[in-house]
Amino acid sequence: MDLSQAIRDKARELLETGAVKCVIGYETGTDGINARPAFIYEAAEVDRLIFDETCGHNLATYLLHHRAENIAVVVKPCDSRAINLLHGEHQIERDKVYIIGVVCPGVVGRQWGVKGRQLLPACQACTDRNPVVYDYLVGEPVAEGAPAPAPPLPEVEDLERMPPEERCQFWRREFERCIRCYACRQACPGCQCTECFVERLEPEWVGIRIDAPQNWMWHTIRAFHLAGRCIECQACRRACPVDIRLDLLNHKLAWEVAQLFNFRPGMTAEALFPLATFVRDEKLGVGEWASS
Amino acid sequence: MSYQPRIIGFLCNWCSYAGADMAGTSRMSYPPNIRIIRVPCTGRLDPLFVAKAFQEGADGVLVAGCHPGDCHYAEGNYHARRRYALLHLLLEFLGIEPERIRLEWVSASEGKRFTQLVTDFTEQVARLGPCQAVGGQS
């Protein structure tokens, strides 16, 4: 049975029995090519649901807007880690969410015109094919080896090799395109503060002007607030209208967190976040100046 | 006059600020390039503060607190240690030389060490010159 049909059948069952009020899934967008999020409230509407390689959005983010109701959501493996993240941070109640996990074949970027089949670089490197948490699984689970920590993306390594001035030039060119629409924040399941630091006026951390220092501030702190929490679903990158390489910043921090603390966020809901805990006698070998 | 770096020092109230005070009351001198901001604990120090310092034109940021094990709030500096390891790596990745950021442990009795530290750090930052990474600031 194909993935779309399996999702439709489950959605129909859930809506007909009244187990959930809404099923959040994907449907074909108005261009007939790219998928878009779909919110299905009626069993008669379930045939709109699809799943294909354009289903890139992380739908777990929408759970933050539907906290009061029972909701079913279609998730890929990376999105399922976002559910663990939100559950672990007490942002959602697990028993109000019905998770339809999809064994993920990888997704493509936004398609213009003809459908392409080139998977996103992150998906090509990804080894997580099965959702880490689900109530109902769509597709045949793939046998997975021990989760080996993925090597850093080649582009991250290239940047690390550059002298600081060149690296700084690279980021300046990236950040100067930013129009500070905050689409990256809206798309991110981890960005769920009710009042974001950029909107605080007292003190005003980031000015309203769109210029190099203000943009730098936004991107630095956005990345840092996701340190040890980013599940690298690429939602921010996909949402960015000017194609800023936010994925490189996130990947750098995720990789360093894995190295320093042997931690991958979202693998379980119970895990303690590395920045919320400490080990008394640890030597991190970075940051602390080598005075001892 | 030669280039004078601007350095922001975030000192914890209980150890490092008292250490700086000790340097003062002992009439020891250290470079006036450092602008000291007193914080309750290094654990209070939001990475926003450090980013904001660079954004507003600082050339270097010194963070100093109680030695591990001596925190007035028992564990604030342990949290700071983890946070600053990651912030350090992030800022380095963004093109700020790692020598511009320093996390140190200075106790209330280490006035002499504080003057030495500020002298060394000021020289180190002066050698790097003005911080250009954030851009757009005079």
Tab-separated table of C-alpha atoms in Angstrom:
chain	number	residue	atom	x	y	z
A	1	MET	CA	0.000	0.000	0.000
A	2	ASP	CA	1.390	3.355	-0.815
A	3	LEU	CA	2.174	5.867	1.889
A	4	SER	CA	-0.521	8.368	0.900
A	5	GLN	CA	-3.282	5.755	1.038
A	6	ALA	CA	-2.118	4.428	4.403
A	7	ILE	CA	-2.172	7.966	5.827
A	8	ARG	CA	-5.661	8.599	4.418
A	9	ASP	CA	-7.045	5.374	5.881
A	10	LYS	CA	-5.665	6.132	9.314
A	11	ALA	CA	-6.855	9.750	9.163
A	12	ARG	CA	-10.364	8.641	8.211
A	13	GLU	CA	-10.482	6.196	11.096
A	14	LEU	CA	-9.248	8.792	13.599
A	15	LEU	CA	-11.714	11.458	12.465
A	16	GLU	CA	-14.695	9.099	12.224
A	17	THR	CA	-14.182	7.706	15.713
A	18	GLY	CA	-13.682	11.210	17.055
A	19	ALA	CA	-10.290	10.278	18.478
A	20	VAL	CA	-8.846	13.517	17.118
A	21	LYS	CA	-10.344	16.789	16.044
A	22	CYS	CA	-7.891	17.474	13.271
A	23	VAL	CA	-5.290	15.645	11.237
A	24	ILE	CA	-2.298	17.698	10.192
A	25	GLY	CA	-0.740	16.277	7.057
A	26	TYR	CA	0.319	17.254	3.563
A	27	GLU	CA	-1.648	18.000	0.431
A	28	THR	CA	-0.647	19.010	-3.069
A	29	GLY	CA	-0.176	22.755	-3.295
A	30	THR	CA	-1.722	25.097	-5.832
A	31	ASP	CA	1.227	24.664	-8.213
A	32	GLY	CA	0.392	20.965	-8.497
A	33	ILE	CA	3.964	20.023	-7.616
A	34	ASN	CA	4.989	21.040	-4.125
A	35	ALA	CA	3.228	19.752	-1.051
A	36	ARG	CA	1.855	22.130	1.537
A	37	PRO	CA	0.527	21.553	5.056
A	38	ALA	CA	-3.116	20.458	5.213
A	39	PHE	CA	-5.445	20.627	8.199
A	40	ILE	CA	-8.180	18.033	7.843
A	41	TYR	CA	-11.189	18.349	10.139
A	42	GLU	CA	-13.720	16.189	8.267
A	43	ALA	CA	-13.435	12.501	7.371
A	44	ALA	CA	-14.811	13.375	3.914
A	45	GLU	CA	-11.725	15.490	3.246
A	46	VAL	CA	-9.055	12.875	3.918
A	47	ASP	CA	-8.473	12.143	0.241
A	48	ARG	CA	-6.650	15.461	0.026
A	49	LEU	CA	-3.820	13.948	2.074
A	50	ILE	CA	-0.687	12.835	0.275
A	51	PHE	CA	2.872	11.890	1.052
A	52	ASP	CA	5.686	12.259	-1.443
A	53	GLU	CA	9.240	13.570	-1.616
A	54	THR	CA	8.109	17.210	-1.607
A	55	CYS	CA	6.640	16.841	1.890
A	56	GLY	CA	9.458	18.743	3.540
A	57	HIS	CA	7.657	20.853	6.147
A	58	ASN	CA	8.039	19.972	9.774
A	59	LEU	CA	4.410	19.712	10.854
A	60	ALA	CA	5.319	19.254	14.523
A	61	THR	CA	5.607	23.056	14.699
A	62	TYR	CA	1.830	23.367	14.236
A	63	LEU	CA	1.198	21.399	17.421
A	64	LEU	CA	2.229	24.530	19.290
A	65	HIS	CA	-0.828	26.290	17.845
A	66	HIS	CA	-3.232	23.459	18.700
A	67	ARG	CA	-2.355	22.681	22.289
A	68	ALA	CA	-5.927	22.428	23.576
A	69	GLU	CA	-7.265	19.805	21.152
A	70	ASN	CA	-6.539	16.211	20.304
A	71	ILE	CA	-4.571	16.324	17.093
A	72	ALA	CA	-3.045	13.757	14.779
A	73	VAL	CA	0.094	14.760	12.951
A	74	VAL	CA	2.087	13.198	10.133
A	75	VAL	CA	5.801	13.180	10.923
A	76	LYS	CA	9.017	12.140	9.270
A	77	PRO	CA	11.866	10.842	11.481
A	78	CYS	CA	13.413	14.282	12.035
A	79	ASP	CA	9.987	15.756	12.785
A	80	SER	CA	9.344	12.958	15.265
A	81	ARG	CA	12.433	14.129	17.146
A	82	ALA	CA	10.807	17.582	17.284
A	83	ILE	CA	7.831	15.976	19.018
A	84	ASN	CA	10.138	14.489	21.634
A	85	LEU	CA	11.770	17.882	21.996
A	86	LEU	CA	8.429	19.627	22.574
A	87	HIS	CA	7.227	16.884	24.878
A	88	GLY	CA	10.473	17.005	26.876
A	89	GLU	CA	10.143	20.766	27.225
A	90	HIS	CA	6.517	20.408	28.392
A	91	GLN	CA	5.188	22.315	25.403
A	92	ILE	CA	2.727	19.627	24.332
A	93	GLU	CA	0.854	16.886	26.133
A	94	ARG	CA	1.819	13.576	24.638
A	95	ASP	CA	-1.600	11.983	25.174
A	96	LYS	CA	-3.267	14.728	23.133
A	97	VAL	CA	-1.124	14.017	20.109
A	98	TYR	CA	-1.594	11.028	17.836
A	99	ILE	CA	1.598	10.552	15.860
A	100	ILE	CA	1.415	9.080	12.372
A	101	GLY	CA	5.070	8.290	11.696
A	102	VAL	CA	6.312	7.856	8.151
A	103	VAL	CA	9.347	5.810	7.202
A	104	CYS	CA	11.183	8.544	5.370
A	105	PRO	CA	12.701	8.138	1.937
A	106	GLY	CA	14.226	11.630	2.183
A	107	VAL	CA	12.751	14.825	0.781
A	108	VAL	CA	13.673	17.250	-1.983
A	109	GLY	CA	13.905	21.013	-1.837
A	110	ARG	CA	11.249	23.254	-3.292
A	111	GLN	CA	10.617	22.264	-6.912
A	112	TRP	CA	10.232	24.887	-9.616
A	113	GLY	CA	8.509	23.600	-12.728
A	114	VAL	CA	9.330	19.954	-13.332
A	115	LYS	CA	9.562	17.648	-10.355
A	116	GLY	CA	13.171	16.864	-9.545
A	117	ARG	CA	14.403	13.880	-7.635
A	118	GLN	CA	17.554	15.264	-6.072
A	119	LEU	CA	17.287	14.740	-2.301
A	120	LEU	CA	18.345	17.573	-0.009
A	121	PRO	CA	22.009	17.247	1.028
A	122	ALA	CA	20.860	16.785	4.636
A	123	CYS	CA	18.619	13.904	3.540
A	124	GLN	CA	21.401	12.315	1.520
A	125	ALA	CA	23.610	12.259	4.615
A	126	CYS	CA	20.781	11.244	6.961
A	127	THR	CA	20.791	7.771	8.490
A	128	ASP	CA	17.542	8.066	10.457
A	129	ARG	CA	14.910	6.420	8.307
A	130	ASN	CA	12.428	5.396	11.017
A	131	PRO	CA	10.581	7.835	13.297
A	132	VAL	CA	11.840	7.678	16.880
A	133	VAL	CA	8.334	8.048	18.313
A	134	TYR	CA	4.951	7.214	16.757
A	135	ASP	CA	1.537	5.743	17.508
A	136	TYR	CA	1.030	4.385	14.016
A	137	LEU	CA	3.751	3.673	11.498
A	138	VAL	CA	3.282	4.122	7.778
A	139	GLY	CA	5.670	2.199	5.561
A	140	GLU	CA	7.990	-0.695	6.301
A	141	PRO	CA	10.577	0.109	8.992
A	142	VAL	CA	14.102	0.099	7.621
A	143	ALA	CA	16.798	-1.895	9.386
A	144	GLU	CA	19.178	0.648	10.862
A	145	GLY	CA	22.696	0.175	12.081
A	146	ALA	CA	23.920	1.713	15.303
A	147	PRO	CA	23.389	5.463	14.998
A	148	ALA	CA	26.847	6.612	14.062
A	149	PRO	CA	27.474	10.321	14.584
A	150	ALA	CA	27.406	11.788	11.112
A	151	PRO	CA	30.596	13.632	10.142
A	152	PRO	CA	30.213	17.386	9.902
A	153	LEU	CA	28.911	18.628	6.576
A	154	PRO	CA	31.770	19.279	4.130
A	155	GLU	CA	30.691	22.918	3.879
A	156	VAL	CA	31.025	23.343	7.639
A	157	GLU	CA	34.517	21.869	7.491
A	158	ASP	CA	35.433	24.190	4.617
A	159	LEU	CA	34.333	27.175	6.690
A	160	GLU	CA	36.295	25.965	9.704
A	161	ARG	CA	39.451	25.815	7.616
A	162	MET	CA	39.123	29.426	6.452
A	163	PRO	CA	40.960	32.197	8.285
A	164	PRO	CA	38.614	34.156	10.581
A	165	GLU	CA	38.400	37.161	8.210
A	166	GLU	CA	37.145	35.015	5.347
A	167	ARG	CA	34.660	33.244	7.552
A	168	CYS	CA	33.427	36.580	8.762
A	169	GLN	CA	33.100	37.781	5.137
A	170	PHE	CA	31.097	34.674	4.298
A	171	TRP	CA	28.619	35.300	7.110
A	172	ARG	CA	28.425	38.991	6.332
A	173	ARG	CA	27.383	38.144	2.781
A	174	GLU	CA	24.800	35.720	4.140
A	175	PHE	CA	23.399	37.987	6.830
A	176	GLU	CA	23.269	41.116	4.701
A	177	ARG	CA	20.511	39.490	2.636
A	178	CYS	CA	18.373	38.958	5.734
A	179	ILE	CA	15.144	40.967	5.706
A	180	ARG	CA	14.364	39.823	9.266
A	181	CYS	CA	10.976	38.407	8.356
A	182	TYR	CA	11.560	35.788	11.099
A	183	ALA	CA	10.168	33.046	8.866
A	184	CYS	CA	12.997	30.858	10.215
A	185	ARG	CA	11.666	31.372	13.718
A	186	GLN	CA	8.050	30.731	12.764
A	187	ALA	CA	8.908	27.489	10.979
A	188	CYS	CA	11.055	26.167	13.814
A	189	PRO	CA	9.532	23.775	16.342
A	190	GLY	CA	12.233	24.765	18.844
A	191	CYS	CA	11.515	28.516	18.665
A	192	GLN	CA	8.515	28.640	20.950
A	193	CYS	CA	9.125	31.481	23.403
A	194	THR	CA	5.930	33.479	23.791
A	195	GLU	CA	8.052	36.614	23.693
A	196	CYS	CA	11.114	36.384	21.491
A	197	PHE	CA	14.202	38.374	22.516
A	198	VAL	CA	14.040	40.358	19.260
A	199	GLU	CA	10.670	41.763	20.253
A	200	ARG	CA	11.696	42.835	23.715
A	201	LEU	CA	11.908	46.594	24.023
A	202	GLU	CA	13.335	46.847	27.532
A	203	PRO	CA	16.158	46.124	27.090
A	204	GLU	CA	16.179	46.357	23.339
A	205	TRP	CA	18.549	43.553	22.377
A	206	VAL	CA	18.078	43.895	18.649
A	207	GLY	CA	17.177	47.195	17.026
A	208	ILE	CA	14.432	47.391	14.447
A	209	ARG	CA	16.868	48.590	11.787
A	210	ILE	CA	17.832	46.041	9.169
A	211	ASP	CA	21.588	46.419	9.054
A	212	ALA	CA	24.684	44.308	9.542
A	213	PRO	CA	25.021	44.482	13.356
A	214	GLN	CA	21.329	43.899	14.033
A	215	ASN	CA	21.140	40.998	11.594
A	216	TRP	CA	24.308	39.523	13.084
A	217	MET	CA	22.756	39.704	16.546
A	218	TRP	CA	19.581	37.972	15.430
A	219	HIS	CA	21.347	35.104	13.694
A	220	THR	CA	23.895	34.589	16.445
A	221	ILE	CA	21.326	34.335	19.205
A	222	ARG	CA	18.812	32.388	17.117
A	223	ALA	CA	21.484	29.771	16.524
A	224	PHE	CA	22.587	29.773	20.142
A	225	HIS	CA	19.071	29.365	21.500
A	226	LEU	CA	18.886	26.166	19.472
A	227	ALA	CA	22.258	24.837	20.630
A	228	GLY	CA	21.688	21.313	21.868
A	229	ARG	CA	18.018	21.556	20.849
A	230	CYS	CA	18.065	21.759	17.049
A	231	ILE	CA	16.945	18.525	15.449
A	232	GLU	CA	18.120	19.715	12.019
A	233	CYS	CA	14.818	19.288	10.229
A	234	GLN	CA	15.881	22.119	7.864
A	235	ALA	CA	12.580	23.939	8.393
A	236	CYS	CA	14.354	27.286	8.923
A	237	ARG	CA	16.440	26.879	5.806
A	238	ARG	CA	13.391	25.954	3.761
A	239	ALA	CA	11.422	28.910	5.119
A	240	CYS	CA	14.137	31.475	4.399
A	241	PRO	CA	13.096	33.634	1.424
A	242	VAL	CA	16.660	34.787	0.785
A	243	ASP	CA	18.274	31.379	1.240
A	244	ILE	CA	20.593	32.137	4.165
A	245	ARG	CA	22.641	29.084	5.167
A	246	LEU	CA	21.079	28.714	8.601
A	247	ASP	CA	21.580	24.979	8.292
A	248	LEU	CA	25.362	25.445	8.505
A	249	LEU	CA	25.086	27.357	11.789
A	250	ASN	CA	22.700	24.782	13.223
A	251	HIS	CA	24.781	21.894	12.022
A	252	LYS	CA	27.967	23.335	13.484
A	253	LEU	CA	26.382	23.614	16.931
A	254	ALA	CA	24.622	20.245	16.710
A	255	TRP	CA	27.885	18.616	15.765
A	256	GLU	CA	29.805	20.294	18.578
A	257	VAL	CA	27.105	19.300	21.075
A	258	ALA	CA	27.417	15.705	19.885
A	259	GLN	CA	31.198	15.856	20.297
A	260	LEU	CA	31.280	17.598	23.686
A	261	PHE	CA	28.297	16.002	25.377
A	262	ASN	CA	27.587	12.912	23.283
A	263	PHE	CA	24.037	14.152	22.876
A	264	ARG	CA	21.469	14.224	20.097
A	265	PRO	CA	18.309	16.153	20.925
A	266	GLY	CA	14.873	14.620	20.519
A	267	MET	CA	15.904	10.988	20.566
A	268	THR	CA	13.821	10.509	23.724
A	269	ALA	CA	11.461	12.841	25.540
A	270	GLU	CA	13.165	12.205	28.883
A	271	ALA	CA	16.723	13.209	27.984
A	272	LEU	CA	18.249	16.051	29.966
A	273	PHE	CA	19.483	18.843	27.739
A	274	PRO	CA	23.238	19.377	27.945
A	275	LEU	CA	22.873	23.066	28.777
A	276	ALA	CA	20.417	22.290	31.566
A	277	THR	CA	22.877	20.116	33.424
A	278	PHE	CA	26.616	19.797	34.095
A	279	VAL	CA	29.302	17.466	35.340
A	280	ARG	CA	31.358	18.861	38.196
A	281	ASP	CA	34.832	17.833	37.093
A	282	GLU	CA	34.409	17.936	33.328
A	283	LYS	CA	37.111	19.386	31.127
A	284	LEU	CA	35.506	20.619	27.955
A	285	GLY	CA	38.760	21.805	26.437
A	286	VAL	CA	37.147	24.902	24.985
A	287	GLY	CA	35.948	28.253	26.295
A	288	GLU	CA	37.568	27.993	29.675
A	289	TRP	CA	40.966	29.562	29.246
A	290	ALA	CA	43.879	27.207	29.795
A	291	SER	CA	44.814	28.795	33.102
A	292	SER	CA	45.118	25.526	34.949
B	1	MET	CA	48.054	57.609	20.471
B	2	SER	CA	48.213	53.952	19.568
B	3	TYR	CA	45.141	51.779	19.169
B	4	GLN	CA	43.320	51.152	22.416
B	5	PRO	CA	41.063	48.097	22.440
B	6	ARG	CA	37.667	48.246	24.086
B	7	ILE	CA	37.157	45.343	26.432
B	8	ILE	CA	34.036	44.470	28.366
B	9	GLY	CA	34.540	42.497	31.563
B	10	PHE	CA	31.609	40.665	33.079
B	11	LEU	CA	32.609	39.885	36.644
B	12	CYS	CA	30.683	37.838	39.146
B	13	ASN	CA	29.672	39.734	42.247
B	14	TRP	CA	31.068	37.257	44.742
B	15	CYS	CA	34.560	36.382	43.553
B	16	SER	CA	35.887	38.189	40.506
B	17	TYR	CA	34.387	41.600	41.209
B	18	ALA	CA	35.807	41.344	44.715
B	19	GLY	CA	39.096	40.270	43.113
B	20	ALA	CA	39.067	43.412	40.989
B	21	ASP	CA	38.227	45.402	44.108
B	22	MET	CA	41.152	43.782	45.867
B	23	ALA	CA	43.409	44.920	43.029
B	24	GLY	CA	42.055	48.438	43.472
B	25	THR	CA	42.350	48.636	47.248
B	26	SER	CA	45.854	47.183	46.994
B	27	ARG	CA	46.659	50.069	44.606
B	28	MET	CA	47.722	47.733	41.833
B	29	SER	CA	47.273	49.121	38.343
B	30	TYR	CA	45.900	47.463	35.249
B	31	PRO	CA	44.995	48.772	31.784
B	32	PRO	CA	41.965	51.082	31.764
B	33	ASN	CA	40.687	49.446	28.552
B	34	ILE	CA	38.447	47.108	30.478
B	35	ARG	CA	34.931	48.287	31.317
B	36	ILE	CA	33.702	46.208	34.184
B	37	ILE	CA	30.078	45.140	34.475
B	38	ARG	CA	29.111	43.426	37.690
B	39	VAL	CA	26.743	40.465	37.402
B	40	PRO	CA	25.323	38.354	40.241
B	41	CYS	CA	26.938	35.184	38.916
B	42	THR	CA	28.491	33.917	35.690
B	43	GLY	CA	25.385	31.731	35.506
B	44	ARG	CA	23.353	34.955	35.161
B	45	LEU	CA	25.292	35.870	32.088
B	46	ASP	CA	23.059	35.378	29.102
B	47	PRO	CA	25.073	34.808	25.892
B	48	LEU	CA	23.051	37.778	24.648
B	49	PHE	CA	25.259	39.993	26.827
B	50	VAL	CA	28.407	38.838	25.086
B	51	ALA	CA	26.867	39.081	21.627
B	52	LYS	CA	25.536	42.535	22.462
B	53	ALA	CA	28.982	43.652	23.635
B	54	PHE	CA	30.494	42.674	20.282
B	55	GLN	CA	27.595	44.181	18.397
B	56	GLU	CA	28.069	47.488	20.201
B	57	GLY	CA	31.727	47.572	19.236
B	58	ALA	CA	33.658	45.689	21.917
B	59	ASP	CA	36.975	44.248	20.730
B	60	GLY	CA	37.160	41.642	23.464
B	61	VAL	CA	34.992	40.174	26.200
B	62	LEU	CA	36.269	38.820	29.483
B	63	VAL	CA	33.980	36.723	31.645
B	64	ALA	CA	35.228	35.933	35.115
B	65	GLY	CA	33.615	34.112	38.007
B	66	CYS	CA	34.277	31.971	41.037
B	67	HIS	CA	36.500	28.952	40.630
B	68	PRO	CA	34.559	25.730	39.953
B	69	GLY	CA	33.349	24.482	43.307
B	70	ASP	CA	33.324	27.966	44.864
B	71	CYS	CA	30.156	29.394	43.295
B	72	HIS	CA	28.080	31.397	45.758
B	73	TYR	CA	25.002	29.796	44.219
B	74	ALA	CA	26.671	26.382	44.269
B	75	GLU	CA	26.460	25.651	40.544
B	76	GLY	CA	26.063	28.799	38.442
B	77	ASN	CA	29.606	28.660	37.107
B	78	TYR	CA	29.222	25.027	36.027
B	79	HIS	CA	26.313	26.039	33.834
B	80	ALA	CA	28.313	29.001	32.529
B	81	ARG	CA	31.204	26.717	31.652
B	82	ARG	CA	29.052	24.603	29.326
B	83	ARG	CA	27.286	27.594	27.848
B	84	TYR	CA	30.543	29.417	27.130
B	85	ALA	CA	32.140	26.398	25.508
B	86	LEU	CA	29.383	26.443	22.908
B	87	LEU	CA	29.230	30.224	22.579
B	88	HIS	CA	32.975	30.250	22.049
B	89	LEU	CA	32.676	27.730	19.220
B	90	LEU	CA	29.767	29.587	17.655
B	91	LEU	CA	31.475	32.984	17.699
B	92	GLU	CA	34.622	31.424	16.292
B	93	PHE	CA	32.559	29.894	13.505
B	94	LEU	CA	31.091	33.330	12.780
B	95	GLY	CA	34.582	34.724	12.301
B	96	ILE	CA	35.389	36.271	15.681
B	97	GLU	CA	38.892	35.240	16.695
B	98	PRO	CA	38.701	32.947	19.734
B	99	GLU	CA	41.383	35.074	21.436
B	100	ARG	CA	38.826	37.852	21.838
B	101	ILE	CA	36.692	35.907	24.279
B	102	ARG	CA	37.997	34.664	27.575
B	103	LEU	CA	36.332	32.798	30.418
B	104	GLU	CA	38.389	32.845	33.599
B	105	TRP	CA	38.027	31.936	37.237
B	106	VAL	CA	39.258	34.650	39.625
B	107	SER	CA	38.694	34.458	43.365
B	108	ALA	CA	38.239	37.405	45.736
B	109	SER	CA	41.814	37.092	46.968
B	110	GLU	CA	43.404	37.008	43.516
B	111	GLY	CA	43.806	40.756	42.988
B	112	LYS	CA	47.296	40.294	41.639
B	113	ARG	CA	46.172	37.619	39.249
B	114	PHE	CA	43.316	39.842	38.085
B	115	THR	CA	45.709	42.662	37.135
B	116	GLN	CA	47.919	40.165	35.317
B	117	LEU	CA	44.944	38.706	33.510
B	118	VAL	CA	43.604	42.063	32.360
B	119	THR	CA	47.082	43.153	31.251
B	120	ASP	CA	47.632	39.968	29.229
B	121	PHE	CA	44.177	40.002	27.711
B	122	THR	CA	44.408	43.668	26.745
B	123	GLU	CA	47.721	43.042	24.994
B	124	GLN	CA	46.288	40.005	23.268
B	125	VAL	CA	43.268	41.898	21.963
B	126	ALA	CA	45.393	44.919	21.014
B	127	ARG	CA	47.511	42.661	18.789
B	128	LEU	CA	44.384	41.499	16.945
B	129	GLY	CA	43.216	45.068	16.344
B	130	PRO	CA	39.619	46.271	16.116
B	131	CYS	CA	36.964	43.574	15.850
B	132	GLN	CA	35.534	43.691	12.326
B	133	ALA	CA	33.345	40.624	12.457
B	134	VAL	CA	30.010	42.194	13.297
B	135	GLY	CA	30.347	45.060	10.865
B	136	GLY	CA	28.793	48.464	10.575
B	137	GLN	CA	30.011	49.885	13.868
B	138	SER	CA	32.519	52.701	14.157
